[in-house]
Short mmCIF file of C-alpha atoms in Angstrom, two decimals:
data_model
loop_
_atom_site.label_atom_id
_atom_site.label_comp_id
_atom_site.label_asym_id
_atom_site.label_seq_id
_atom_site.Cartn_x
_atom_site.Cartn_y
_atom_site.Cartn_z
CA UNK A 197 7.34 -13.19 -1.11
CA UNK A 198 7.26 -10.77 -3.99
CA UNK A 199 7.34 -7.00 -3.76
CA UNK A 200 8.09 -3.97 -5.86
CA UNK A 201 10.42 -1.14 -5.03
CA UNK A 202 7.90 1.66 -5.56
CA UNK A 203 5.34 2.88 -3.08
CA UNK A 204 3.36 1.14 -0.41
CA UNK A 205 3.95 -2.47 -1.44
CA UNK A 206 7.60 -2.15 -0.43
CA UNK A 207 6.62 -0.68 2.95
CA UNK A 208 4.04 -3.43 3.50
CA UNK A 209 6.46 -6.22 2.58
CA UNK A 210 9.28 -4.93 4.78
CA UNK A 211 7.00 -4.37 7.75
CA UNK A 212 5.50 -7.84 7.41
CA UNK A 213 8.92 -9.45 6.93
CA UNK A 214 10.25 -7.65 9.99
CA UNK A 215 7.40 -8.90 12.15
CA UNK A 216 7.75 -12.41 10.75
CA UNK A 217 11.41 -12.34 11.70
CA UNK A 218 10.51 -11.67 15.31
CA UNK A 219 8.52 -14.90 15.19
CA UNK A 220 11.25 -17.03 13.63
CA UNK A 221 10.05 -16.98 10.01
CA UNK A 222 12.56 -16.78 7.17
CA UNK A 223 11.62 -14.72 4.12
CA UNK A 224 13.05 -14.67 0.62
CA UNK A 225 11.99 -11.36 -0.89
CA UNK A 226 12.02 -11.07 -4.68
CA UNK A 227 11.70 -7.43 -5.72
CA UNK A 228 10.58 -6.44 -9.22
CA UNK A 229 9.85 -3.17 -10.96
CA UNK A 230 13.37 -1.83 -10.40
CA UNK A 231 16.15 -2.73 -8.01
CA UNK A 232 15.78 -1.39 -4.47
CA UNK A 233 17.46 1.93 -3.76
CA UNK A 234 20.46 2.08 -1.45
CA UNK A 235 18.18 3.14 1.43
CA UNK A 236 15.79 0.28 0.72
CA UNK A 237 18.59 -2.26 0.44
CA UNK A 238 19.97 -1.08 3.78
CA UNK A 239 16.50 -1.34 5.33
CA UNK A 240 16.12 -4.92 4.12
CA UNK A 241 19.72 -5.75 5.03
CA UNK A 242 19.00 -4.91 8.66
CA UNK A 243 16.48 -7.79 8.77
CA UNK A 244 18.45 -10.96 9.49
CA UNK A 245 15.58 -13.21 8.40
CA UNK A 246 15.31 -11.64 4.93
CA UNK A 247 17.17 -12.72 1.79
CA UNK A 248 16.74 -9.90 -0.72
CA UNK A 249 16.79 -10.46 -4.48
CA UNK A 250 16.44 -7.22 -6.43
CA UNK A 251 15.60 -7.26 -10.14
CA UNK A 252 14.63 -4.92 -12.94
CA UNK A 253 11.82 -7.18 -14.16
CA UNK A 254 8.80 -5.18 -15.27
CA UNK A 255 5.64 -5.43 -13.21
CA UNK A 256 2.45 -6.67 -14.81
CA UNK A 257 0.95 -3.18 -15.11
CA UNK A 258 4.02 -1.73 -16.83
CA UNK A 259 4.41 -1.28 -20.58
CA UNK A 260 5.15 -4.46 -22.58
CA UNK A 261 5.84 -6.69 -19.55
CA UNK A 262 5.35 -10.08 -21.21
CA UNK A 263 9.01 -11.12 -21.59
CA UNK A 264 9.86 -10.00 -18.06
CA UNK A 265 6.83 -11.75 -16.60
CA UNK A 266 8.01 -14.96 -18.24
CA UNK A 267 11.52 -14.57 -16.82
CA UNK A 268 10.39 -13.55 -13.34
CA UNK A 269 7.95 -16.46 -13.32
CA UNK A 270 10.75 -18.88 -14.15
CA UNK A 271 12.85 -17.39 -11.38
CA UNK A 272 10.03 -17.78 -8.87
CA UNK A 273 9.58 -21.44 -9.76
CA UNK A 274 13.33 -22.03 -9.47
CA UNK A 275 13.38 -20.37 -6.06
CA UNK A 276 10.49 -22.50 -4.87
CA UNK A 277 12.11 -25.71 -6.09
CA UNK A 278 15.37 -24.75 -4.37
CA UNK A 279 13.99 -23.50 -1.06
CA UNK A 280 10.77 -25.51 -0.65
CA UNK A 281 8.89 -22.77 1.21
CA UNK A 282 5.74 -23.44 3.16
CA UNK A 283 3.94 -20.49 1.54
CA UNK A 284 4.32 -18.45 -1.62
CA UNK A 285 3.08 -14.95 -0.78
CA UNK A 286 2.59 -12.80 -3.88
CA UNK A 287 1.99 -9.06 -3.79
CA UNK A 288 0.88 -9.16 -7.42
CA UNK A 289 -1.51 -11.26 -9.46
CA UNK A 290 -0.40 -12.96 -12.66
CA UNK A 291 2.29 -15.16 -11.11
CA UNK A 292 -0.34 -16.89 -8.97
CA UNK A 293 -1.26 -18.94 -12.05
CA UNK A 294 2.20 -20.57 -12.10
CA UNK A 295 2.44 -24.28 -11.12
CA UNK A 296 3.73 -23.77 -7.59
CA UNK A 297 3.82 -26.71 -5.19
CA UNK A 298 3.24 -24.62 -2.08
CA UNK A 299 -0.04 -22.85 -1.35
CA UNK A 300 -0.27 -19.43 -2.98
CA UNK A 301 -1.52 -16.38 -1.14
CA UNK A 302 -2.11 -13.14 -3.04
CA UNK A 303 -2.43 -9.79 -1.29
CA UNK A 304 -4.38 -7.33 -3.42
CA UNK A 305 -2.95 -3.86 -2.85
CA UNK A 306 -4.19 -2.06 -5.95
CA UNK A 307 -5.11 -2.77 -9.55
CA UNK A 308 -5.37 -0.81 -12.77
CA UNK A 309 -9.03 -1.63 -13.37
CA UNK A 310 -10.33 -0.22 -10.09
CA UNK A 311 -7.83 2.68 -10.28
CA UNK A 312 -9.14 3.60 -13.72
CA UNK A 313 -12.75 3.39 -12.59
CA UNK A 314 -12.10 5.68 -9.63
CA UNK A 315 -9.77 8.18 -11.32
CA UNK A 316 -10.83 8.28 -14.96
CA UNK A 317 -14.46 7.21 -14.57
CA UNK A 318 -14.49 5.63 -18.00
CA UNK A 319 -14.22 2.02 -19.20
CA UNK A 320 -10.73 0.57 -19.13
CA UNK A 321 -9.22 0.86 -22.65
CA UNK A 322 -8.94 -2.28 -24.72
CA UNK A 323 -5.14 -2.23 -24.59
CA UNK A 324 -5.42 -3.32 -20.96
CA UNK A 325 -7.29 -6.53 -21.84
CA UNK A 326 -4.21 -8.75 -21.48
CA UNK A 327 -3.51 -7.23 -18.08
CA UNK A 328 -7.08 -8.00 -16.97
CA UNK A 329 -6.76 -11.56 -18.26
CA UNK A 330 -3.56 -12.06 -16.24
CA UNK A 331 -5.13 -10.68 -13.08
CA UNK A 332 -8.26 -12.80 -13.45
CA UNK A 333 -6.18 -15.94 -14.07
CA UNK A 334 -4.13 -15.23 -10.95
CA UNK A 335 -7.22 -14.64 -8.83
CA UNK A 336 -8.77 -17.90 -10.03
CA UNK A 337 -5.58 -19.87 -9.34
CA UNK A 338 -4.66 -18.45 -5.93
CA UNK A 339 -5.49 -20.50 -2.84
CA UNK A 340 -6.31 -17.30 -0.96
CA UNK A 341 -6.71 -13.61 -1.79
CA UNK A 342 -6.28 -11.02 0.97
CA UNK A 343 -7.43 -7.42 0.73
CA UNK A 344 -6.71 -4.66 3.27
CA UNK A 345 -10.30 -3.38 3.37
CA UNK A 346 -13.69 -4.91 2.65
CA UNK A 347 -14.61 -1.98 0.42
CA UNK A 348 -11.59 -2.55 -1.79
CA UNK A 349 -12.23 -6.29 -1.93
CA UNK A 350 -15.73 -5.64 -3.25
CA UNK A 351 -14.44 -3.23 -5.88
CA UNK A 352 -11.62 -5.60 -6.84
CA UNK A 353 -14.03 -8.52 -7.19
CA UNK A 354 -16.38 -6.53 -9.39
CA UNK A 355 -13.59 -6.26 -11.95
CA UNK A 356 -11.73 -9.55 -11.60
CA UNK A 357 -14.18 -12.08 -10.20
CA UNK A 358 -14.43 -13.88 -6.89
CA UNK A 359 -11.46 -15.89 -5.61
CA UNK A 360 -11.90 -19.37 -4.20
CA UNK A 361 -11.27 -17.97 -0.70
CA UNK A 362 -10.51 -14.57 0.78
CA UNK A 363 -9.82 -12.70 3.99
CA UNK A 364 -9.70 -9.05 4.97
CA UNK A 365 -6.48 -8.20 6.81
CA UNK A 366 -5.75 -4.56 7.45
CA UNK A 367 -2.24 -3.39 6.75
CA UNK A 368 -0.24 -2.40 9.81
CA UNK A 369 2.65 -0.28 11.00
CA UNK A 370 4.77 -0.41 14.12
CA UNK A 371 3.56 2.42 16.40
CA UNK A 372 7.04 2.66 17.93
CA UNK A 373 8.35 4.12 14.67
CA UNK A 374 6.04 7.13 14.90
CA UNK A 375 5.75 9.64 17.69
CA UNK A 376 3.97 12.93 17.96
CA UNK A 377 5.92 16.07 18.83
CA UNK A 378 5.01 19.68 19.46
CA UNK A 379 2.67 20.40 16.59
CA UNK A 380 3.15 23.30 14.22
CA UNK A 381 0.37 25.13 12.37
CA UNK A 382 0.95 23.48 9.03
CA UNK A 383 -0.62 20.77 6.89
CA UNK A 384 1.22 17.89 5.27
CA UNK A 385 0.33 15.84 2.21
CA UNK A 386 2.13 12.92 0.60
CA UNK A 387 2.12 11.80 -3.01
CA UNK A 388 3.51 12.54 -6.43
CA UNK A 389 2.24 15.90 -7.63
CA UNK A 390 0.63 14.43 -10.75
CA UNK A 391 -0.86 11.36 -9.04
CA UNK A 392 -4.56 11.19 -9.92
CA UNK A 393 -5.31 8.69 -7.15
CA UNK A 394 -3.66 10.61 -4.32
CA UNK A 395 -5.24 13.72 -5.85
CA UNK A 396 -2.47 16.07 -4.85
CA UNK A 397 -3.73 18.45 -7.54
CA UNK A 398 -6.79 19.24 -5.44
CA UNK A 399 -4.57 19.80 -2.41
CA UNK A 400 -2.52 22.29 -4.43
CA UNK A 401 -5.66 24.16 -5.44
CA UNK A 402 -6.95 24.13 -1.87
CA UNK A 403 -3.70 25.66 -0.62
CA UNK A 404 -4.43 28.90 -2.47
CA UNK A 405 -5.53 31.51 0.05
CA UNK A 406 -4.57 29.56 3.16
CA UNK A 407 -2.42 31.56 5.55
CA UNK A 408 -0.44 28.57 6.81
CA UNK A 409 2.22 26.50 5.03
CA UNK A 410 1.26 23.34 3.17
CA UNK A 411 4.06 20.78 2.80
CA UNK A 412 3.92 18.02 0.18
CA UNK A 413 6.27 15.04 0.28
CA UNK A 414 6.62 13.26 -3.04
CA UNK A 415 8.20 13.41 -6.45
CA UNK A 416 7.73 16.73 -8.20
CA UNK A 417 8.74 15.88 -11.78
CA UNK A 418 6.29 13.84 -13.83
CA UNK A 419 7.39 10.94 -16.06
CA UNK A 420 7.35 13.25 -19.10
CA UNK A 421 9.78 15.62 -17.37
CA UNK A 422 7.31 18.40 -16.67
CA UNK A 423 6.78 20.16 -13.36
CA UNK A 424 3.64 21.68 -11.92
CA UNK A 425 3.24 25.16 -10.50
CA UNK A 426 2.27 25.46 -6.85
CA UNK A 427 1.08 28.39 -4.69
CA UNK A 428 3.70 30.34 -2.76
CA UNK A 429 2.72 28.76 0.56
CA UNK A 430 3.22 25.21 -0.75
CA UNK A 431 6.61 23.67 0.02
CA UNK A 432 7.45 20.67 -2.16
CA UNK A 433 9.78 18.43 -0.21
CA UNK A 434 10.47 15.92 -2.95
CA UNK A 435 10.80 12.22 -2.30
CA UNK A 436 11.95 11.70 1.28
CA UNK A 437 13.36 8.69 3.15
CA UNK A 438 10.88 7.10 5.53
CA UNK A 439 12.50 8.55 8.65
CA UNK A 440 12.32 12.09 7.22
CA UNK A 441 8.64 11.72 6.39
CA UNK A 442 8.04 10.46 9.94
CA UNK A 443 9.79 13.56 11.29
CA UNK A 444 7.54 15.82 9.21
CA UNK A 445 4.44 13.96 10.36
CA UNK A 446 5.50 14.33 13.97
CA UNK A 447 5.30 18.12 13.74
CA UNK A 448 2.39 18.60 11.30
CA UNK A 449 -0.93 19.50 12.91
CA UNK A 450 -2.93 18.28 9.90
CA UNK A 451 -2.45 15.53 7.34
CA UNK A 452 -4.51 15.96 4.19
CA UNK A 453 -5.20 13.13 1.74
CA UNK A 454 -8.13 14.01 -0.56
CA UNK A 455 -7.71 10.69 -2.35
CA UNK A 456 -9.96 9.56 -5.17
CA UNK A 457 -8.58 6.03 -4.89
CA UNK A 458 -6.88 4.47 -1.88
CA UNK A 459 -7.31 0.75 -1.13
CA UNK A 460 -5.73 1.30 2.30
CA UNK A 461 -3.35 4.24 2.71
CA UNK A 462 -0.21 3.52 4.72
CA UNK A 463 0.80 7.20 4.77
CA UNK A 464 -2.54 8.04 6.38
CA UNK A 465 -1.93 5.40 9.04
CA UNK A 466 1.55 6.75 9.70
CA UNK A 467 0.17 10.29 10.04
CA UNK A 468 -2.48 9.06 12.47
CA UNK A 469 0.15 7.30 14.57
CA UNK A 470 1.98 10.64 14.62
CA UNK A 471 -1.06 12.41 16.05
CA UNK A 472 -2.02 14.40 12.96
CA UNK A 473 -5.61 15.49 12.48
CA UNK A 474 -6.79 13.69 9.33
CA UNK A 475 -8.62 15.34 6.44
CA UNK A 476 -9.47 12.63 3.93
CA UNK A 477 -11.25 12.05 0.66
CA UNK A 478 -14.76 10.74 1.25
CA UNK A 479 -14.42 7.33 -0.40
CA UNK A 480 -15.63 3.93 0.88
CA UNK A 481 -12.24 2.49 1.86
CA UNK A 482 -11.24 5.50 3.96
CA UNK A 483 -14.68 5.68 5.56
CA UNK A 484 -14.31 2.02 6.52
CA UNK A 485 -10.99 2.66 8.23
CA UNK A 486 -11.34 6.16 9.68
CA UNK A 487 -15.05 6.99 10.12
CA UNK A 488 -15.51 9.06 13.33
CA UNK A 489 -11.72 9.55 13.57
CA UNK A 490 -11.19 11.94 10.64
CA UNK A 491 -12.88 14.72 8.69
CA UNK A 492 -14.00 13.89 5.16
CA UNK A 493 -14.37 16.00 2.02
CA UNK A 494 -15.46 15.38 -1.54
CA UNK A 495 -12.18 14.62 -3.38
CA UNK A 496 -13.13 17.07 -6.14
CA UNK A 497 -14.12 19.94 -3.85
CA UNK A 498 -11.02 22.08 -3.36
CA UNK A 499 -13.05 24.75 -1.54
CA UNK A 500 -14.28 22.27 1.07
CA UNK A 501 -10.76 20.95 1.53
CA UNK A 502 -9.42 24.48 1.97
CA UNK A 503 -12.13 25.40 4.50
CA UNK A 504 -11.61 22.20 6.50
CA UNK A 505 -7.83 22.53 6.69
CA UNK A 506 -8.02 26.21 7.52
CA UNK A 507 -10.53 25.64 10.31
CA UNK A 508 -8.25 23.06 11.93
CA UNK A 509 -5.12 25.17 11.56
CA UNK A 510 -6.96 28.13 13.08
CA UNK A 511 -8.11 25.98 16.03
CA UNK A 512 -5.13 23.98 17.37
CA UNK A 513 -7.12 22.54 20.26
CA UNK A 514 -9.64 20.99 17.90
CA UNK A 515 -6.83 19.72 15.68
CA UNK A 516 -5.17 18.13 18.71
CA UNK A 517 -8.37 16.37 19.74
CA UNK A 518 -8.89 15.05 16.24
CA UNK A 519 -5.26 13.90 16.14
CA UNK A 520 -5.74 12.02 19.40
CA UNK A 521 -8.82 10.34 17.95
CA UNK A 522 -6.86 9.35 14.85
CA UNK A 523 -4.05 7.91 16.98
CA UNK A 524 -6.50 5.81 19.00
CA UNK A 525 -8.02 4.43 15.82
CA UNK A 526 -4.59 3.77 14.35
CA UNK A 527 -3.79 1.35 17.16
CA UNK A 528 -6.24 -1.07 15.53
CA UNK A 529 -3.90 -1.27 12.55
CA UNK A 530 -0.70 -2.37 14.23
CA UNK A 531 2.01 -4.44 12.61
CA UNK A 532 1.62 -7.02 15.38
CA UNK A 533 -2.04 -7.57 14.61
CA UNK A 534 -1.30 -7.76 10.90
CA UNK A 535 1.41 -10.42 11.26
CA UNK A 536 -0.67 -12.56 13.61
CA UNK A 537 -3.48 -12.56 11.06
CA UNK A 538 -1.09 -13.53 8.27
CA UNK A 539 0.57 -16.24 10.37
CA UNK A 540 -2.83 -17.74 11.11
CA UNK A 541 -3.57 -17.71 7.40
CA UNK A 542 -0.18 -19.23 6.52
CA UNK A 543 -0.81 -22.09 8.96
CA UNK A 544 -4.31 -22.66 7.62
CA UNK A 545 -3.05 -22.89 4.06
CA UNK A 546 -0.06 -25.08 4.94
CA UNK A 547 -2.20 -27.50 6.93
CA UNK A 548 -4.52 -27.89 3.96
CA UNK A 549 -1.64 -29.57 2.06
CA UNK A 550 0.40 -31.26 4.84
CA UNK A 551 1.85 -33.90 2.50
CA UNK A 552 3.80 -31.25 0.58
CA UNK A 553 5.81 -29.95 3.53
CA UNK A 554 8.41 -31.11 6.03
CA UNK A 555 6.82 -30.56 9.47
CA UNK A 556 10.12 -30.87 11.32
CA UNK A 557 11.41 -27.61 9.83
CA UNK A 558 10.47 -24.13 11.10
CA UNK A 559 7.88 -22.27 9.10
CA UNK A 560 9.43 -20.48 6.14
CA UNK A 561 7.84 -18.02 3.76
CA UNK A 562 9.06 -17.37 0.24
CA UNK A 563 7.59 -13.97 -0.45
#
């Protein structure tokens, strides 16, 4: 299995690998985009079924990735030849076009083309043409493409074409890792302050004039070294370890994510499992997942976001009821359900090429 060390793909891969381990599946996890942090390495090290390989290879959406994509592709083929996995599970696109022997499953988490359409609302610049060619080639070559929501799959396909086969499998988290506590009259958001997709800028604007504290977990310094001003009632927590974010979610009455682009939203799921009332951007993917279990606002309407958050913080009973509704919905998106869906898919793909595998061995995934 492949993963990167930044953002939700890491969380997805570790959660899936953990659940696979409980079912006797071994996972080799090749991480690109930067070596895992000490916390991440410790998290992976606690999983006895996971062999972690961390690299600094650039990801396909990064600047000038061609040489690194060549090297990481060679490494993937060497690993497959050495370990003979039953499945190659890629959490990226271009490597799916490599001549693997095992069936190749691609999980589509995000892509530049749909991100640009949602956030910039202009055609993707020509300098991204090679990226789009790599993604399309991977989609055409993959035996199966999985997306976490039907809405995102449709958007993804409109940019990169239809795969030969696909399934919708919602991401999942272990409910045991998240527990509600006595709620405080405060709202929590998560994302880098400059992130156009998470749209934390609108949350910062909406915080102006609210009487309650607004906490934001995420990096505060942009890649160019600049920082953004925030209202006095906004507390920037910086990048937090997963257990610290869970602790903040446990006590926050409201979780706000006015996203312009969110193919799934693991932080939203975690907040729901923690009993937070959800205030979300009104986009198709989040409607698909949380309709009737959250309040929705136009991602560009800071006034509507402010009014919605303030109304919930002023009325804790209503916030509690909405948090209970979110928690009930979140139970649909459990890690156990996710792994059972992936295991079924792994078996289906492996059985389609039974001559390539040794049936006497336990199922193994090279991911």
